[in-house]
C-alpha cells in the first residue's frame, strides 16, 4: 500500500493523515463499514507505513536478544488527563512510553490534544522497542513514589507540524470504544464523538444504538426489501433496542437531574 489514497473516493485530499472525521465517515460509508472499522482496516495500516522522523541505531544481536522479553509484556494505553501536548523550540511533544519490568508492562501515555497520527507513531515506537531498538531511546529511570517499583520513561515528539484529528478518550461505558478513543474534527469546534453500542444484524438489515449529542437513538439500515420472516425479526430487534434506548435515556436524565440538584445546593 502506498502512502496515498489512490482509489477514486471523491475526496480530494490524498495524504491520509490530513483526512477529517467527516471525510473518513464518507469513505467508510462508500465501503459499507463503520468509520472505526475503516480507520482500523485502512487508515491505521497506512499511517504505520509512513516514514516516522526518529533516529534509530541498528540493534546488535545482544540488544535484539535483550528485547525479546518485551514481546510478552502487556500493552496499556493511558489517556493523560493533566499532561498536554507542549513544545520546546521546534519540537512538539505529544506523548510518551513507560516500561515497567517488574509488572511486565508497557504503557503508552497519550497527552491531551494528541492526534491519531501521534498515536500511530507511539504504537510504532513500541514495536521498535520490541524489535531490539531499546538503546535508541533516551530513557530516564524512575522509581514509583507510591508503589516503589522501578520503571523507564521517555517523552516523545518530533519537529513536524500537528497532523490528523484530535483524540477524544471514550468514557461512555456502553460504547464499543469504551476505554479507547474517538476522533473529533478539528475544523468543527462543536464536533463531539459518536458512541455506538448493541449492534444487531439480519441478513438484510442492520440496527444499532447511537449517541451523537444527548439521547441514545436507533440507527436503522435495510439493504433490500425484507421477507415476512426477516421483517418479524427486524421488528423484534427494533423493539428491543427501543426499550434499551429508553432505559439509557431515563438513566441519563436522572443523572442530570441529580447533578443539577447538587449544584443548586452548593
PDB file of C-alpha atoms in Angstrom, residues 138-239:
ATOM      1  CA  UNK A 138      16.705   8.395  25.677  1.00  0.00           C
ATOM      2  CA  UNK A 139      15.260   6.562  28.676  1.00  0.00           C
ATOM      3  CA  UNK A 140      15.019   8.076  32.142  1.00  0.00           C
ATOM      4  CA  UNK A 141      14.982   5.593  35.009  1.00  0.00           C
ATOM      5  CA  UNK A 142      12.455   6.391  37.739  1.00  0.00           C
ATOM      6  CA  UNK A 143      11.094   4.872  40.939  1.00  0.00           C
ATOM      7  CA  UNK A 144       7.375   4.996  41.706  1.00  0.00           C
ATOM      8  CA  UNK A 145       6.888   7.060  44.853  1.00  0.00           C
ATOM      9  CA  UNK A 146       3.577   5.324  45.529  1.00  0.00           C
ATOM     10  CA  UNK A 147       4.427   1.677  44.809  1.00  0.00           C
ATOM     11  CA  UNK A 148       8.220   1.562  44.941  1.00  0.00           C
ATOM     12  CA  UNK A 149       8.864  -0.252  41.657  1.00  0.00           C
ATOM     13  CA  UNK A 150      11.344   0.958  39.052  1.00  0.00           C
ATOM     14  CA  UNK A 151      10.333   1.932  35.538  1.00  0.00           C
ATOM     15  CA  UNK A 152      11.822   3.546  32.447  1.00  0.00           C
ATOM     16  CA  UNK A 153      10.186   6.556  30.827  1.00  0.00           C
ATOM     17  CA  UNK A 154      10.642   8.619  27.691  1.00  0.00           C
ATOM     18  CA  UNK A 155       8.672  11.612  26.369  1.00  0.00           C
ATOM     19  CA  UNK A 156       8.336  11.599  22.591  1.00  0.00           C
ATOM     20  CA  UNK A 157       7.744  14.145  19.870  1.00  0.00           C
ATOM     21  CA  UNK A 158       9.157  15.452  16.615  1.00  0.00           C
ATOM     22  CA  UNK A 159       9.616  18.620  14.597  1.00  0.00           C
ATOM     23  CA  UNK A 160       6.705  18.005  12.218  1.00  0.00           C
ATOM     24  CA  UNK A 161       3.557  20.093  12.357  1.00  0.00           C
ATOM     25  CA  UNK A 162       0.442  18.803  14.078  1.00  0.00           C
ATOM     26  CA  UNK A 163      -1.453  16.492  11.706  1.00  0.00           C
ATOM     27  CA  UNK A 164      -4.592  14.403  11.891  1.00  0.00           C
ATOM     28  CA  UNK A 165      -7.681  14.545  14.074  1.00  0.00           C
ATOM     29  CA  UNK A 166      -7.539  15.033  17.861  1.00  0.00           C
ATOM     30  CA  UNK A 167      -8.087  12.030  20.124  1.00  0.00           C
ATOM     31  CA  UNK A 168     -11.090  12.051  22.455  1.00  0.00           C
ATOM     32  CA  UNK A 169     -10.923   9.344  25.181  1.00  0.00           C
ATOM     33  CA  UNK A 170     -14.186   7.403  25.455  1.00  0.00           C
ATOM     34  CA  UNK A 171     -15.720   7.361  28.945  1.00  0.00           C
ATOM     35  CA  UNK A 172     -19.182   6.158  27.896  1.00  0.00           C
ATOM     36  CA  UNK A 173     -19.414   2.669  29.417  1.00  0.00           C
ATOM     37  CA  UNK A 174     -21.984   1.362  26.937  1.00  0.00           C
ATOM     38  CA  UNK A 175     -19.962   2.452  23.897  1.00  0.00           C
ATOM     39  CA  UNK A 176     -17.992  -0.191  21.990  1.00  0.00           C
ATOM     40  CA  UNK A 177     -14.996   2.193  22.166  1.00  0.00           C
ATOM     41  CA  UNK A 178     -15.125   2.499  25.959  1.00  0.00           C
ATOM     42  CA  UNK A 179     -11.607   2.640  27.378  1.00  0.00           C
ATOM     43  CA  UNK A 180     -10.219   3.526  23.936  1.00  0.00           C
ATOM     44  CA  UNK A 181     -10.805   6.712  21.972  1.00  0.00           C
ATOM     45  CA  UNK A 182     -12.773   8.511  19.289  1.00  0.00           C
ATOM     46  CA  UNK A 183     -11.627  11.159  16.828  1.00  0.00           C
ATOM     47  CA  UNK A 184     -13.102  14.651  16.561  1.00  0.00           C
ATOM     48  CA  UNK A 185     -12.991  17.053  13.634  1.00  0.00           C
ATOM     49  CA  UNK A 186     -10.584  19.893  14.432  1.00  0.00           C
ATOM     50  CA  UNK A 187     -12.270  22.061  11.786  1.00  0.00           C
ATOM     51  CA  UNK A 188     -15.559  21.934  13.719  1.00  0.00           C
ATOM     52  CA  UNK A 189     -15.286  23.155  17.347  1.00  0.00           C
ATOM     53  CA  UNK A 190     -18.789  21.789  18.085  1.00  0.00           C
ATOM     54  CA  UNK A 191     -17.942  18.266  16.887  1.00  0.00           C
ATOM     55  CA  UNK A 192     -18.423  15.593  19.557  1.00  0.00           C
ATOM     56  CA  UNK A 193     -17.580  11.878  19.493  1.00  0.00           C
ATOM     57  CA  UNK A 194     -20.240   9.444  18.321  1.00  0.00           C
ATOM     58  CA  UNK A 195     -20.906   6.475  20.604  1.00  0.00           C
ATOM     59  CA  UNK A 196     -22.118   3.105  19.293  1.00  0.00           C
ATOM     60  CA  UNK A 197     -23.426   0.059  21.154  1.00  0.00           C
ATOM     61  CA  UNK A 198     -25.670  -3.012  20.821  1.00  0.00           C
ATOM     62  CA  UNK A 199     -25.277  -3.818  17.139  1.00  0.00           C
ATOM     63  CA  UNK A 200     -27.974  -6.190  15.828  1.00  0.00           C
ATOM     64  CA  UNK A 201     -27.941  -7.529  12.278  1.00  0.00           C
ATOM     65  CA  UNK A 202     -30.000  -9.710   9.988  1.00  0.00           C
ATOM     66  CA  UNK A 203     -29.178 -10.917   6.521  1.00  0.00           C
ATOM     67  CA  UNK A 204     -30.549  -7.708   5.012  1.00  0.00           C
ATOM     68  CA  UNK A 205     -30.698  -5.215   7.863  1.00  0.00           C
ATOM     69  CA  UNK A 206     -28.552  -3.526  10.490  1.00  0.00           C
ATOM     70  CA  UNK A 207     -29.666  -1.862  13.720  1.00  0.00           C
ATOM     71  CA  UNK A 208     -27.575  -0.137  16.365  1.00  0.00           C
ATOM     72  CA  UNK A 209     -27.856   2.291  19.230  1.00  0.00           C
ATOM     73  CA  UNK A 210     -26.031   5.551  18.583  1.00  0.00           C
ATOM     74  CA  UNK A 211     -25.434   8.666  20.651  1.00  0.00           C
ATOM     75  CA  UNK A 212     -24.214  11.831  18.966  1.00  0.00           C
ATOM     76  CA  UNK A 213     -25.488  14.589  21.232  1.00  0.00           C
ATOM     77  CA  UNK A 214     -27.767  13.918  24.156  1.00  0.00           C
ATOM     78  CA  UNK A 215     -30.156  10.981  23.827  1.00  0.00           C
ATOM     79  CA  UNK A 216     -29.411   7.497  22.548  1.00  0.00           C
ATOM     80  CA  UNK A 217     -31.106   6.907  19.190  1.00  0.00           C
ATOM     81  CA  UNK A 218     -31.517   3.949  16.834  1.00  0.00           C
ATOM     82  CA  UNK A 219     -29.532   3.870  13.603  1.00  0.00           C
ATOM     83  CA  UNK A 220     -31.526   1.647  11.225  1.00  0.00           C
ATOM     84  CA  UNK A 221     -30.496   0.429   7.770  1.00  0.00           C
ATOM     85  CA  UNK A 222     -32.081  -2.077   5.384  1.00  0.00           C
ATOM     86  CA  UNK A 223     -30.150  -3.356   2.385  1.00  0.00           C
ATOM     87  CA  UNK A 224     -33.160  -4.578   0.391  1.00  0.00           C
ATOM     88  CA  UNK A 225     -36.844  -5.379   0.943  1.00  0.00           C
ATOM     89  CA  UNK A 226     -37.303  -7.825   3.815  1.00  0.00           C
ATOM     90  CA  UNK A 227     -39.140 -11.123   3.689  1.00  0.00           C
ATOM     91  CA  UNK A 228     -42.036 -11.654   6.139  1.00  0.00           C
ATOM     92  CA  UNK A 229     -39.799 -13.798   8.352  1.00  0.00           C
ATOM     93  CA  UNK A 230     -36.986 -11.280   8.370  1.00  0.00           C
ATOM     94  CA  UNK A 231     -39.444  -8.431   8.883  1.00  0.00           C
ATOM     95  CA  UNK A 232     -40.630 -10.105  12.078  1.00  0.00           C
ATOM     96  CA  UNK A 233     -37.015 -10.468  13.232  1.00  0.00           C
ATOM     97  CA  UNK A 234     -36.362  -6.823  12.344  1.00  0.00           C
ATOM     98  CA  UNK A 235     -39.412  -5.673  14.303  1.00  0.00           C
ATOM     99  CA  UNK A 236     -38.377  -7.745  17.335  1.00  0.00           C
ATOM    100  CA  UNK A 237     -34.822  -6.358  17.313  1.00  0.00           C
ATOM    101  CA  UNK A 238     -36.135  -2.829  16.816  1.00  0.00           C
ATOM    102  CA  UNK A 239     -38.472  -3.110  19.802  1.00  0.00           C
TER     103      UNK A 239
END
